[in-house]
């Protein structure tokens, strides 16, 4: 298989084993870390720099980028009704029942990202997608698996592989929330001046304090690892997105939780990379040797100071001797600020946020405002019709491809090798 950029997965094989395999026993495109680098051939081959978009807003809706509420900009209106996955699903259950709720959610997810989207991303030269995951698509609130379990994730991983890309499985919305924000699936606070019957300005981070939710989280990670163990099309597991850690309150809970999450995955899958992040900072990471972390990549997200992305990322890598991955950041002016070229030249792996939204985004333009339903008043058929209209149009496809090709045009660096 020959593709136009970066080392890509060529095989799709499931290898089950009890312990870590020798690099020679792993598929050629299986990624592992080697010092501060990511390499194929189980960490013994060529350097692989992972570059591509996040697939946000698809399997986990966010109020600012997903068709949740037509008046999302009015904070009092937004927080009165639907503002996250929990309130969305509760509203749909109340109005239509669980079976109809799933019919509506599937209508949206079937439309928002389809095979042509993966083809577009692959044609752009990307070699990875970061797949945003919300646990309730796979497990109920009591921790029971849905009958379909990971079927949509398996399909997405296969589509990415088909078009020459790895997948990072990103646990964005675990049982409980690590940050209290809507992008975790559960918003637990409201901004100043907003009135809400139950939420206040105090952020609740119940993943750190609720034993039942923690056990569900570990069960979810174990199930994910059992499903994808040995699969070379998976770059690794991003085990917890944007954990917020207040130094006085939450930090004592965070890394013990991450340690147990790491061990949960390793009991099933000793070979895949585990991506671990600490909010939006180059500081706060532990020495991986203190916890026995191996084959890990440290990740951070940089939104407020993109000019310092490279220096901060290098600081993480140099300090802890592990590869670093910039999992989210904004692309300004189509990448005209030069940050993408600089990131690529630095050898740092990165994913921009995000591929597709209802408004003008960094890389995707969807004029979909007319197809944002009011789930509190629109009929079942109206909601289904509007959400089903979120397929990427041919016009949007060309816009998206042009954006990404322009952004990735200057990515032919010596460290980026092609597969034979």
XYZ file of C-alpha atoms in Angstrom:
420
model
C 0.000 0.000 0.000
C 1.376 3.389 -0.959
C 0.110 6.652 0.449
C 1.193 10.228 0.183
C 2.459 11.008 3.676
C 3.573 9.490 6.960
C 3.843 5.948 8.128
C 0.359 4.422 8.190
C -1.260 1.212 9.400
C -1.285 -1.487 6.730
C -2.713 -4.458 8.580
C -5.840 -5.061 10.592
C -5.081 -8.035 12.822
C -6.206 -8.886 16.325
C -3.475 -10.562 18.352
C -4.414 -11.897 21.760
C -1.695 -12.578 24.271
C -1.019 -12.808 27.968
C 2.095 -10.653 28.119
C 3.886 -7.998 26.123
C 5.076 -9.322 22.788
C 8.556 -9.042 21.399
C 8.742 -6.282 18.797
C 9.453 -8.889 16.118
C 6.170 -10.632 16.950
C 4.043 -7.499 16.525
C 2.559 -6.398 13.184
C 4.873 -4.089 11.227
C 2.672 -1.049 11.751
C 2.132 -1.529 15.484
C 3.208 1.632 17.313
C 5.145 1.792 20.558
C 7.328 4.392 22.199
C 11.110 4.434 22.007
C 12.551 7.048 24.332
C 10.994 10.355 23.294
C 9.816 8.995 19.923
C 6.941 6.928 18.575
C 8.031 4.169 16.191
C 6.399 1.391 14.221
C 7.457 -2.279 14.330
C 6.736 -2.365 18.031
C 8.997 0.586 18.756
C 11.950 -0.793 16.772
C 11.213 0.628 13.316
C 10.777 4.036 11.728
C 9.762 7.181 13.572
C 6.064 7.946 13.195
C 4.751 11.457 13.733
C 0.990 11.410 14.240
C -0.839 14.316 12.603
C -4.564 14.728 11.988
C -7.854 16.069 13.332
C -10.044 15.348 16.306
C -13.461 13.915 15.531
C -15.276 15.994 18.121
C -18.999 16.683 18.282
C -19.904 13.321 16.754
C -20.255 10.734 19.510
C -20.263 13.375 22.238
C -22.182 16.584 21.604
C -20.844 19.883 22.935
C -23.069 22.922 23.271
C -20.842 25.320 21.321
C -20.227 23.060 18.330
C -23.040 20.487 18.140
C -26.739 20.843 17.210
C -27.963 20.701 20.806
C -29.984 23.886 21.145
C -30.804 26.681 18.657
C -30.396 29.390 21.308
C -27.162 28.131 22.837
C -25.622 31.643 22.781
C -28.218 32.836 25.319
C -26.747 31.332 28.477
C -29.952 31.478 30.501
C -31.871 29.788 27.675
C -29.110 27.246 27.187
C -28.860 26.191 30.819
C -32.627 26.160 31.214
C -33.004 23.283 28.799
C -30.324 21.226 27.047
C -26.606 21.934 27.439
C -24.813 18.573 27.598
C -25.270 14.883 26.813
C -26.917 14.167 30.174
C -29.578 16.865 29.811
C -30.069 15.962 26.140
C -30.716 12.293 26.838
C -32.926 13.094 29.821
C -35.028 15.455 27.688
C -35.413 12.893 24.912
C -36.256 10.120 27.398
C -38.908 12.270 29.054
C -40.541 13.193 25.760
C -40.182 10.028 23.692
C -38.840 7.169 25.834
C -35.512 5.342 25.671
C -36.131 3.405 22.441
C -37.059 6.545 20.501
C -34.173 8.412 22.098
C -31.728 5.891 20.667
C -33.413 6.182 17.292
C -32.739 9.921 17.304
C -29.157 9.667 18.563
C -28.365 7.032 15.953
C -29.900 9.203 13.236
C -27.470 11.969 14.139
C -24.405 9.775 14.590
C -25.145 7.906 11.344
C -25.142 11.231 9.496
C -22.526 13.439 11.128
C -19.480 11.350 10.171
C -19.682 8.843 7.311
C -17.166 6.968 5.187
C -16.619 9.930 2.802
C -15.440 11.992 5.789
C -12.706 9.468 6.524
C -11.787 9.501 2.848
C -11.493 13.312 2.905
C -9.290 13.262 5.994
C -7.106 10.522 4.542
C -6.727 12.376 1.234
C -5.534 15.443 3.118
C -2.379 13.630 4.229
C -3.451 13.072 7.833
C -2.320 9.821 9.374
C -4.383 9.812 12.566
C -7.804 10.698 13.900
C -8.476 11.231 17.580
C -11.828 9.580 18.173
C -13.865 11.261 20.906
C -15.737 8.667 23.000
C -18.700 9.051 25.380
C -19.300 6.060 27.615
C -23.125 6.169 27.455
C -23.034 5.181 23.801
C -21.669 1.831 24.969
C -22.683 1.376 28.602
C -25.755 2.401 30.595
C -25.791 4.467 33.787
C -25.614 1.324 35.902
C -22.487 0.047 34.177
C -24.160 -2.570 31.978
C -22.950 -2.924 28.396
C -25.389 -2.114 25.625
C -25.944 -5.061 23.250
C -24.054 -3.260 20.479
C -21.171 -2.352 22.822
C -18.344 -0.948 20.614
C -19.761 -1.559 17.128
C -19.584 2.081 16.030
C -16.053 2.454 17.382
C -14.936 -0.678 15.533
C -16.451 0.698 12.341
C -14.665 4.034 12.817
C -11.301 2.353 13.452
C -11.745 0.265 10.314
C -12.704 3.329 8.227
C -9.619 5.181 9.447
C -7.453 2.158 8.632
C -9.041 1.843 5.188
C -7.967 5.393 4.349
C -4.467 5.125 5.782
C -4.870 6.412 9.320
C -4.357 5.288 12.866
C -6.963 5.962 15.558
C -6.386 7.320 19.048
C -9.251 6.110 21.248
C -10.007 9.138 23.410
C -12.089 8.617 26.562
C -13.551 12.113 26.475
C -16.690 11.380 28.464
C -16.168 8.693 31.136
C -18.718 7.672 33.774
C -18.620 10.715 36.007
C -16.840 13.883 35.005
C -13.135 14.707 35.431
C -13.651 18.419 34.723
C -17.328 19.361 35.152
C -17.655 20.641 31.580
C -20.125 19.770 28.839
C -17.377 18.163 26.777
C -17.198 15.415 29.408
C -20.893 14.726 28.837
C -21.893 16.256 32.163
C -21.820 19.964 32.994
C -21.829 20.358 36.781
C -21.631 24.150 37.123
C -23.013 27.310 35.538
C -21.307 30.621 34.731
C -21.710 33.633 36.956
C -25.090 35.298 36.547
C -26.852 32.203 35.232
C -29.763 30.869 37.245
C -30.276 27.121 37.414
C -32.511 25.056 39.716
C -29.717 22.693 40.814
C -26.325 23.809 39.459
C -24.184 26.555 41.004
C -20.834 28.124 40.150
C -19.100 25.417 42.185
C -17.662 22.769 39.899
C -18.350 19.157 40.928
C -15.803 16.558 39.775
C -17.527 13.346 40.731
C -15.159 10.948 38.958
C -12.605 11.604 41.710
C -14.979 11.092 44.626
C -17.633 8.574 43.542
C -16.437 4.985 43.991
C -19.248 3.553 41.855
C -18.382 5.814 38.930
C -14.708 4.977 39.274
C -15.442 1.264 39.052
C -17.585 1.884 35.963
C -14.716 3.879 34.466
C -12.255 1.047 35.045
C -14.750 -1.459 33.614
C -15.129 0.749 30.545
C -11.356 0.958 30.039
C -10.989 -2.787 30.439
C -13.730 -3.402 27.876
C -12.107 -0.990 25.444
C -8.736 -2.693 25.836
C -10.271 -6.150 25.434
C -11.873 -5.033 22.179
C -8.798 -3.470 20.580
C -5.875 -5.396 22.064
C -3.353 -6.264 19.366
C -5.004 -4.084 16.723
C -2.248 -2.196 14.844
C -4.755 0.309 13.441
C -5.138 1.704 16.970
C -2.330 4.069 17.961
C -3.306 3.853 21.605
C -5.719 4.794 24.367
C -6.111 8.398 25.543
C -7.448 7.244 28.889
C -8.885 10.489 30.321
C -9.519 13.777 28.545
C -8.688 17.058 30.274
C -8.727 16.050 33.921
C -9.074 19.219 35.939
C -7.006 19.145 39.065
C -7.171 21.777 41.749
C -3.919 21.625 43.690
C -5.603 21.661 47.086
C -8.611 19.489 46.345
C -8.266 17.182 43.362
C -4.581 16.581 42.660
C -4.224 14.024 45.472
C -6.955 12.005 43.721
C -5.886 12.429 40.086
C -2.677 10.443 39.687
C -3.723 7.521 41.891
C -6.820 7.333 39.665
C -4.654 7.501 36.539
C -2.347 4.844 37.968
C -5.261 2.469 38.459
C -6.591 3.326 34.986
C -3.159 2.543 33.531
C -2.974 -0.778 35.380
C -6.508 -1.673 34.262
C -5.523 -1.303 30.619
C -2.178 -3.040 31.081
C -3.799 -6.111 32.644
C -5.475 -6.687 29.279
C -3.268 -4.900 26.757
C 0.451 -4.688 27.562
C 1.495 -3.376 24.156
C -0.579 -0.396 23.042
C 0.551 3.133 23.837
C -1.307 4.845 26.668
C -1.754 8.593 26.255
C -1.971 10.487 29.557
C -2.706 14.169 29.990
C -2.734 16.830 32.638
C -5.206 19.539 31.656
C -3.692 22.539 29.869
C -0.246 22.741 31.368
C 3.315 21.596 30.897
C 3.417 21.163 34.658
C 1.758 18.663 36.975
C 2.894 15.443 35.303
C 4.598 12.853 37.489
C 7.846 11.127 36.678
C 6.598 7.993 34.868
C 9.143 5.905 36.772
C 7.454 6.855 40.051
C 4.324 4.994 38.926
C 5.914 2.348 36.746
C 4.442 3.848 33.568
C 5.990 2.427 30.388
C 5.094 2.892 26.726
C 3.254 6.114 27.562
C 2.896 9.417 25.759
C 2.245 12.573 27.769
C -0.321 14.891 26.239
C -1.490 18.434 26.811
C -3.931 20.821 25.145
C -2.962 24.385 24.269
C -5.663 26.915 23.408
C -4.600 30.165 25.025
C -0.957 30.453 24.017
C -0.280 28.634 20.760
C 2.976 30.537 20.289
C 4.466 28.518 23.139
C 3.111 25.109 22.116
C 6.436 23.772 20.902
C 8.519 25.008 23.827
C 6.011 23.677 26.360
C 5.666 20.350 24.565
C 9.434 19.933 24.392
C 9.691 20.775 28.064
C 7.351 17.888 28.891
C 9.252 15.480 26.657
C 12.711 16.528 27.836
C 11.752 16.515 31.507
C 10.169 13.075 31.579
C 11.881 11.290 28.685
C 8.637 10.349 26.934
C 7.047 11.353 23.614
C 4.608 14.241 23.757
C 1.337 14.674 21.872
C -0.513 17.980 21.494
C -4.010 16.520 21.543
C -5.975 19.727 20.985
C -5.352 23.307 19.917
C -6.886 25.946 17.664
C -5.674 26.487 14.134
C -5.778 30.224 13.514
C -6.420 31.705 10.071
C -6.126 28.359 8.361
C -2.687 27.809 9.816
C -1.273 31.034 8.427
C 0.468 31.734 11.724
C 2.921 28.968 10.845
C 2.292 26.873 13.943
C 1.478 23.729 11.957
C 4.630 23.894 9.885
C 6.611 24.518 13.056
C 4.956 21.617 14.868
C 5.608 19.302 11.956
C 9.243 20.353 11.690
C 9.640 19.777 15.429
C 8.554 16.151 15.104
C 5.835 16.606 17.728
C 2.627 14.653 17.115
C -0.541 16.734 17.143
C -4.282 16.868 16.479
C -6.233 20.057 15.917
C -9.731 20.699 17.251
C -11.855 19.878 15.361
C -12.854 18.450 11.992
C -16.545 19.400 11.864
C -18.916 21.805 13.638
C -22.157 23.624 12.826
C -20.357 26.956 12.614
C -17.212 28.103 10.872
C -14.406 26.149 12.443
C -10.711 25.833 11.824
C -10.985 23.199 9.136
C -14.628 22.553 8.445
C -17.463 24.827 7.415
C -20.986 23.534 7.798
C -23.847 25.958 7.323
C -26.107 23.808 9.427
C -27.876 26.337 11.621
C -31.211 25.472 10.010
C -30.778 21.867 11.152
C -30.369 22.535 14.867
C -33.525 21.169 16.494
C -35.154 22.331 19.686
C -35.370 18.971 21.401
C -37.706 20.413 24.037
C -40.435 21.340 21.546
C -39.782 19.924 18.048
C -41.615 16.729 17.172
C -39.857 13.383 16.942
C -39.961 13.534 13.145
C -38.652 17.113 13.091
C -35.695 16.220 15.297
C -34.897 13.097 13.298
C -35.120 14.956 9.993
C -32.888 17.797 11.171
C -30.256 15.528 12.695
C -30.298 13.276 9.631
C -29.374 16.279 7.484
C -25.928 16.549 9.040
C -24.138 14.554 6.361
C -21.145 16.338 4.908
C -22.202 17.852 1.594
C -20.020 17.673 -1.506
C -19.473 21.433 -1.240
C -18.390 21.143 2.381
C -16.157 18.215 1.432
C -14.218 20.352 -1.018
C -13.938 23.203 1.481
C -12.696 20.823 4.161
C -10.201 19.105 1.891
C -8.827 22.427 0.646
C -8.353 23.640 4.226
C -6.587 20.502 5.364
C -4.425 20.150 2.277
C -3.288 23.752 2.716
C -2.548 23.200 6.374
C -0.646 19.987 5.756
C 1.152 21.188 2.623
C 4.403 21.905 4.428
C 4.658 18.602 6.252
C 7.334 16.800 4.274
C 9.985 16.559 6.979
C 12.941 14.123 7.071
C 11.500 12.373 10.126
C 8.273 11.564 8.276
C 8.804 8.376 6.331
C 6.589 6.547 3.886
C 5.758 2.862 4.204
C 7.275 0.562 1.628
